[in-house]
C-alpha positions as protocol buffer text, in pm:
chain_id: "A"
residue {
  index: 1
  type: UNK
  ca { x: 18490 y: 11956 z: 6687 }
}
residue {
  index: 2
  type: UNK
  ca { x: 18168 y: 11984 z: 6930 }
}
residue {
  index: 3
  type: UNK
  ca { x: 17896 y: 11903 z: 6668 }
}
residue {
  index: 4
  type: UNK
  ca { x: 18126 y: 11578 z: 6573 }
}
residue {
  index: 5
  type: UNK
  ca { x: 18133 y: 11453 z: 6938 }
}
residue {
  index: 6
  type: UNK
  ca { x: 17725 y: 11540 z: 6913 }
}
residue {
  index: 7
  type: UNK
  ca { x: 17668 y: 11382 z: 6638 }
}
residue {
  index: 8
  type: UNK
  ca { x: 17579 y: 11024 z: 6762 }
}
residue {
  index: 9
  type: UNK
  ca { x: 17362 y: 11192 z: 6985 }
}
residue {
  index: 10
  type: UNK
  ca { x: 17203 y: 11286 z: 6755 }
}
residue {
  index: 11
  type: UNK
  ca { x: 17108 y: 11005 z: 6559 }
}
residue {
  index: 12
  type: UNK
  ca { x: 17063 y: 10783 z: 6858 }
}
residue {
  index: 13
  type: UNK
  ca { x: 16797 y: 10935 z: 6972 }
}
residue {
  index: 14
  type: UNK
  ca { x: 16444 y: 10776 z: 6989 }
}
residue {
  index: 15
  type: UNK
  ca { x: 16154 y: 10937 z: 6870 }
}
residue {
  index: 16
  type: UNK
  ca { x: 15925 y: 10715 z: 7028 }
}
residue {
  index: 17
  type: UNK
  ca { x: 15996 y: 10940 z: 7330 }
}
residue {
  index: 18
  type: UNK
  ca { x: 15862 y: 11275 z: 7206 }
}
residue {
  index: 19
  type: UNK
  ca { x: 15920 y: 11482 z: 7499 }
}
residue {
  index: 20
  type: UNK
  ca { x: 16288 y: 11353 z: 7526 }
}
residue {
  index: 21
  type: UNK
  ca { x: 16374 y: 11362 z: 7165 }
}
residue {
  index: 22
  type: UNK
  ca { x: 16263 y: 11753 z: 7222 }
}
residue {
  index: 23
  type: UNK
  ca { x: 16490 y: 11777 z: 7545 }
}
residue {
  index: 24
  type: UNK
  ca { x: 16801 y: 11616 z: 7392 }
}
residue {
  index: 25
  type: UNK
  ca { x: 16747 y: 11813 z: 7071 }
}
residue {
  index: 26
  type: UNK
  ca { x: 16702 y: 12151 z: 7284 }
}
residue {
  index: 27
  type: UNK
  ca { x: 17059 y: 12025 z: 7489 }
}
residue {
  index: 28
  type: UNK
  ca { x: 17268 y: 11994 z: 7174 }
}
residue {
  index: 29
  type: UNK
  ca { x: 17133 y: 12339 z: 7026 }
}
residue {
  index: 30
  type: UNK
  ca { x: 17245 y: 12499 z: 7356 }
}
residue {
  index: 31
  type: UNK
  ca { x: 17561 y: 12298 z: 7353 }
}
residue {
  index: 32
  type: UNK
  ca { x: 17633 y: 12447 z: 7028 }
}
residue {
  index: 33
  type: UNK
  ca { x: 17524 y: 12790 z: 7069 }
}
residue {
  index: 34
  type: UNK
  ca { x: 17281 y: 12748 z: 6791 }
}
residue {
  index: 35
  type: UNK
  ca { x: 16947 y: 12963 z: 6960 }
}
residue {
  index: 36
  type: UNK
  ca { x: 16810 y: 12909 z: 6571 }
}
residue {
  index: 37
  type: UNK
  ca { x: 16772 y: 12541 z: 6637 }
}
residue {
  index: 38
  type: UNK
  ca { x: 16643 y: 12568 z: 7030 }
}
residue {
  index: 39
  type: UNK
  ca { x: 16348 y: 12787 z: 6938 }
}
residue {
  index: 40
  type: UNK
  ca { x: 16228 y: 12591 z: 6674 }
}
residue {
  index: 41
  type: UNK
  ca { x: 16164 y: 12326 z: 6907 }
}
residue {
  index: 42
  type: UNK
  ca { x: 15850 y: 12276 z: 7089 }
}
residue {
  index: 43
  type: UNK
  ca { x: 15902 y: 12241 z: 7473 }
}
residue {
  index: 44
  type: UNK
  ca { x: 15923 y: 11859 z: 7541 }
}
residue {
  index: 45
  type: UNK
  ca { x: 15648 y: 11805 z: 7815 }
}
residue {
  index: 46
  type: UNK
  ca { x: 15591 y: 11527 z: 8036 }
}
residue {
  index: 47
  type: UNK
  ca { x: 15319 y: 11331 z: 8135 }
}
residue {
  index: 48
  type: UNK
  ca { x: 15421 y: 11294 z: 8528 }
}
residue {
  index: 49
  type: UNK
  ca { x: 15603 y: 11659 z: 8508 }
}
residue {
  index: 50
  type: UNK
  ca { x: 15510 y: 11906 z: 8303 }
}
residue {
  index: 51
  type: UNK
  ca { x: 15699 y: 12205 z: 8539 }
}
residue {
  index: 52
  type: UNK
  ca { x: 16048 y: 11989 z: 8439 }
}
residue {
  index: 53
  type: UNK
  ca { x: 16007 y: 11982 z: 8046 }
}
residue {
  index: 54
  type: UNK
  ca { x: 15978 y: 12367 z: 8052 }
}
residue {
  index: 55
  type: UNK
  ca { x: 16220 y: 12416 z: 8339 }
}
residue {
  index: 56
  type: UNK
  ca { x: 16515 y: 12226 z: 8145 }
}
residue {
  index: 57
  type: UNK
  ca { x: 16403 y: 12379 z: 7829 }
}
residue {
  index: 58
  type: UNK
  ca { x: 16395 y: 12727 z: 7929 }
}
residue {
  index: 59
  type: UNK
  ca { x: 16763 y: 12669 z: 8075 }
}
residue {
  index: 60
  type: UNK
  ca { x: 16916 y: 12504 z: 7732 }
}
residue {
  index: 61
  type: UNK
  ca { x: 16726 y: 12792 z: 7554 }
}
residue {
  index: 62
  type: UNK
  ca { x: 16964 y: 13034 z: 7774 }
}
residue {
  index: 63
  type: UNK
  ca { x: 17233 y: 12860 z: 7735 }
}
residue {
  index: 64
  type: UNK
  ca { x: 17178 y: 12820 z: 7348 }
}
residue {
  index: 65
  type: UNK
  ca { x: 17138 y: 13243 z: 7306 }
}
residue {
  index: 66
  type: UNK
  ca { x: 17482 y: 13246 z: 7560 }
}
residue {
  index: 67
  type: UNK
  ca { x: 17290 y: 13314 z: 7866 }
}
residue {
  index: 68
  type: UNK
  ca { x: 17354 y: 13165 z: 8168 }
}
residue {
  index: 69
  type: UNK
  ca { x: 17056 y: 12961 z: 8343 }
}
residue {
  index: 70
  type: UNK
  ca { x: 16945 y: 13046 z: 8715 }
}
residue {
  index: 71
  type: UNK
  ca { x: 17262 y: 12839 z: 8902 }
}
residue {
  index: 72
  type: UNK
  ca { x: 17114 y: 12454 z: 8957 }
}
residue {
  index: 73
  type: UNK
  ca { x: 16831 y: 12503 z: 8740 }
}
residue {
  index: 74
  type: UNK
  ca { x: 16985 y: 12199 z: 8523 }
}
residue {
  index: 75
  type: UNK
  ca { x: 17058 y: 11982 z: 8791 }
}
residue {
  index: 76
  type: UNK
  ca { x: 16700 y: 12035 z: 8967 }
}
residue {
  index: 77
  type: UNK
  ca { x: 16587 y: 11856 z: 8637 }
}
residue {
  index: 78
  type: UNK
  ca { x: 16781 y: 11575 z: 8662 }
}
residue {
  index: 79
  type: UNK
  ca { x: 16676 y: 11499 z: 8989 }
}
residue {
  index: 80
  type: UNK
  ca { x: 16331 y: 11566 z: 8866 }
}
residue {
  index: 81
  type: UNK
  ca { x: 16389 y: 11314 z: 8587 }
}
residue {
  index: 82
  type: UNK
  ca { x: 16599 y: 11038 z: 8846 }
}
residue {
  index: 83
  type: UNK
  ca { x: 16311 y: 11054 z: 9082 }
}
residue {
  index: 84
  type: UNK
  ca { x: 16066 y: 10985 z: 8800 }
}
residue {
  index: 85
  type: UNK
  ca { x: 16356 y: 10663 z: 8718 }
}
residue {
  index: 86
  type: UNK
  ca { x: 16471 y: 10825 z: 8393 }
}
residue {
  index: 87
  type: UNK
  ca { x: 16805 y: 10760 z: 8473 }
}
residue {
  index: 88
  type: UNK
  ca { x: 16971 y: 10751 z: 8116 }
}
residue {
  index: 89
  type: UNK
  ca { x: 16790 y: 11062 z: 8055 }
}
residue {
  index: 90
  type: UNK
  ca { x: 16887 y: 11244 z: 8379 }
}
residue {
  index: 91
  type: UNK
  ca { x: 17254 y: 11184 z: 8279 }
}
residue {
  index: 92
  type: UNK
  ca { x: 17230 y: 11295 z: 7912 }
}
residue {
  index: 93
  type: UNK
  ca { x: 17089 y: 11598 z: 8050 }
}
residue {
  index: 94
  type: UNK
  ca { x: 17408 y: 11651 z: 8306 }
}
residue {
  index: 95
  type: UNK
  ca { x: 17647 y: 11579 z: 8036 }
}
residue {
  index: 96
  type: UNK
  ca { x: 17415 y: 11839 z: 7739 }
}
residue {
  index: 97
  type: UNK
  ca { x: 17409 y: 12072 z: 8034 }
}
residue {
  index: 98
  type: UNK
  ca { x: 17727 y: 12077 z: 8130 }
}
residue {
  index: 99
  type: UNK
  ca { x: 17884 y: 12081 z: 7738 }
}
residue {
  index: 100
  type: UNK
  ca { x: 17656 y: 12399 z: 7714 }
}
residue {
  index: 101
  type: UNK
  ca { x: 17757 y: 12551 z: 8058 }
}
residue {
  index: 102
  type: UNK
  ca { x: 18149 y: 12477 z: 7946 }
}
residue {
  index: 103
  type: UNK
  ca { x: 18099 y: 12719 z: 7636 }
}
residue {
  index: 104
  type: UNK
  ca { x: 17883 y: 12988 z: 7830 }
}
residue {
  index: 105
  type: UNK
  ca { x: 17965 y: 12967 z: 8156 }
}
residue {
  index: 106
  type: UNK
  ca { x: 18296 y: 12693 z: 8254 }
}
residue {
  index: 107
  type: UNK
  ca { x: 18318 y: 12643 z: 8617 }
}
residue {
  index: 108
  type: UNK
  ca { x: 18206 y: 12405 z: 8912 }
}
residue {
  index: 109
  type: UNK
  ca { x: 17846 y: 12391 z: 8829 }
}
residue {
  index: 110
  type: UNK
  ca { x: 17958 y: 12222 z: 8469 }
}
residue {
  index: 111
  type: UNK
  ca { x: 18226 y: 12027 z: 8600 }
}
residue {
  index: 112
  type: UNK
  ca { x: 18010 y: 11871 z: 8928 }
}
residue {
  index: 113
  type: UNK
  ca { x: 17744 y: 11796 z: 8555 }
}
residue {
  index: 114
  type: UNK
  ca { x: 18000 y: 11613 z: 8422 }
}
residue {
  index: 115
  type: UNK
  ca { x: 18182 y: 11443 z: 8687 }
}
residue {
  index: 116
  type: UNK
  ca { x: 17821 y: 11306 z: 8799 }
}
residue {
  index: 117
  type: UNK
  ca { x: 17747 y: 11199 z: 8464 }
}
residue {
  index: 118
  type: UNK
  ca { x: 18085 y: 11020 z: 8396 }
}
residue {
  index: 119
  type: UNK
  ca { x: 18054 y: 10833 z: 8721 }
}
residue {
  index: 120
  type: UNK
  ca { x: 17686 y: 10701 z: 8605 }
}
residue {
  index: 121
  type: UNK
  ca { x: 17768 y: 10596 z: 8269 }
}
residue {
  index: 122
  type: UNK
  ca { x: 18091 y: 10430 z: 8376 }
}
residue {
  index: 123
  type: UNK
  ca { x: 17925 y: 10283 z: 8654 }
}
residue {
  index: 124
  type: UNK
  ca { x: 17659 y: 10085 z: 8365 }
}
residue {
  index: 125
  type: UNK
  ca { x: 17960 y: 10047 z: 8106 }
}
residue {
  index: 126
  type: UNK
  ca { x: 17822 y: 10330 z: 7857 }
}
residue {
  index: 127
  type: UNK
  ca { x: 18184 y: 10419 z: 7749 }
}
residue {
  index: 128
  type: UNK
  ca { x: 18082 y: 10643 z: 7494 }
}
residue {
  index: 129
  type: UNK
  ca { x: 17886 y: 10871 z: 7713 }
}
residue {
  index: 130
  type: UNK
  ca { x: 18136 y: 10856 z: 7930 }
}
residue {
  index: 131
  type: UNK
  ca { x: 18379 y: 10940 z: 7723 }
}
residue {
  index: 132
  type: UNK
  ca { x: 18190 y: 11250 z: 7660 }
}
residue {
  index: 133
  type: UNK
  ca { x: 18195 y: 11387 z: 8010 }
}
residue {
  index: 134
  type: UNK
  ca { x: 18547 y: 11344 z: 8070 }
}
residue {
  index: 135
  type: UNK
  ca { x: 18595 y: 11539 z: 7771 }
}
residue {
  index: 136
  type: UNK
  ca { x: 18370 y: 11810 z: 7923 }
}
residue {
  index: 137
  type: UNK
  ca { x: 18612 y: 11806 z: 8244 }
}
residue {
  index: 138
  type: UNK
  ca { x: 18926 y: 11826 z: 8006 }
}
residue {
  index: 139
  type: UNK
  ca { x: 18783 y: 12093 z: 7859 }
}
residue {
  index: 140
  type: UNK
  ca { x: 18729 y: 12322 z: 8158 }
}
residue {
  index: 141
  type: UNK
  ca { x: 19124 y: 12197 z: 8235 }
}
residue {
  index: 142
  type: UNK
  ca { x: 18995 y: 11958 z: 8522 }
}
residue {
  index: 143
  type: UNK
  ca { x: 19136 y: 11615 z: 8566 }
}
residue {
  index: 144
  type: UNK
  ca { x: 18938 y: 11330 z: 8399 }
}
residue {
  index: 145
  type: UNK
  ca { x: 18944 y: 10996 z: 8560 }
}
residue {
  index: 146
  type: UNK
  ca { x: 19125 y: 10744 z: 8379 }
}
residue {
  index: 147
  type: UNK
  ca { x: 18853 y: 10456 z: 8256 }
}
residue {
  index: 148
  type: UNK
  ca { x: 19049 y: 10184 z: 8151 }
}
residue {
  index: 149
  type: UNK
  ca { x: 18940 y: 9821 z: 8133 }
}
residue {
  index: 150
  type: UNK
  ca { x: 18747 y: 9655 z: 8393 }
}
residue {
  index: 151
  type: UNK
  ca { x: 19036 y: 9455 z: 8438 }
}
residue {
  index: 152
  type: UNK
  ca { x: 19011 y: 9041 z: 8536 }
}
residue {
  index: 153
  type: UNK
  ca { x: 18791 y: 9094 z: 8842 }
}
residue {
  index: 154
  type: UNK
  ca { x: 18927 y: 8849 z: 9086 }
}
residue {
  index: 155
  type: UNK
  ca { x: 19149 y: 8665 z: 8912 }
}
């Protein structure tokens, strides 16, 4: 079930960062369809960007009533957020995005989220995460890329 997979998310996530506690919260109500939850948040603003807090959150808040976002409105705030060098954040966004896109609106603008995503959080070892975006691709009947171990290197 979704909201067992977002769990974790969930409760991993620090509140000592306001703005992105708001954003992940406002990407797992529109993940689960759950508009309740995304208006009763505040929009997470930023410091260096205020245009990108409301930007992402007005596109979860879509997604959350099942309305689809203006196309690459989520991925113009992850490169907002990567040139700012919120890189985690950037990719929890892709993979939130594209688990909300995949219920509203499945195609190649969630799948290109999730692919992106998986390859990042492979790339740094965060399995879990990773996990989570090939389960996005298997869910829009895509092929997932097979993570296994890193292997024995040179030997």
């Amino acid at each position: 079930m979704l909201e067992e997979e977002l769990a974790p998310i969930v409760r991993a996530t620090r509140v000592d960062h306001v703005w992105h506690a708001g954003l992940t919260m406002l990407g797992v109500a529109a993940a689960l369809g759950r508009p309740d939850l995304a208006f009763a948040m505040p929009t997470p603003a930023t410091r260096w960007s205020p245009d990108v807090g409301a930007e992402l959150a007005g596109a979860f808040r879509d997604l959350a009533q099942d309305a689809v976002p203006a196309q690459g409105s989520i991925q113009a705030g992850v490169d907002a957020l990567t040139r700012n060098g919120f890189l985690w954040h950037a990719n929890q966004v892709r993979v939130l995005g594209a688990l909300a896109l995949t219920r509203v609106a499945p195609g190649d603008e969630a799948a290109e989220l999730a692919r992106a995503a998986d390859d990042w959080f492979a790339g740094i070892g965060a399995t879990g995460w990773s996990a989570v975006a090939r389960g996005v691709l298997r869910r829009l009947g895509r092929r997932a890329p097979s993570r296994l171990g890193s292997g024995s290197g040179d030997l």
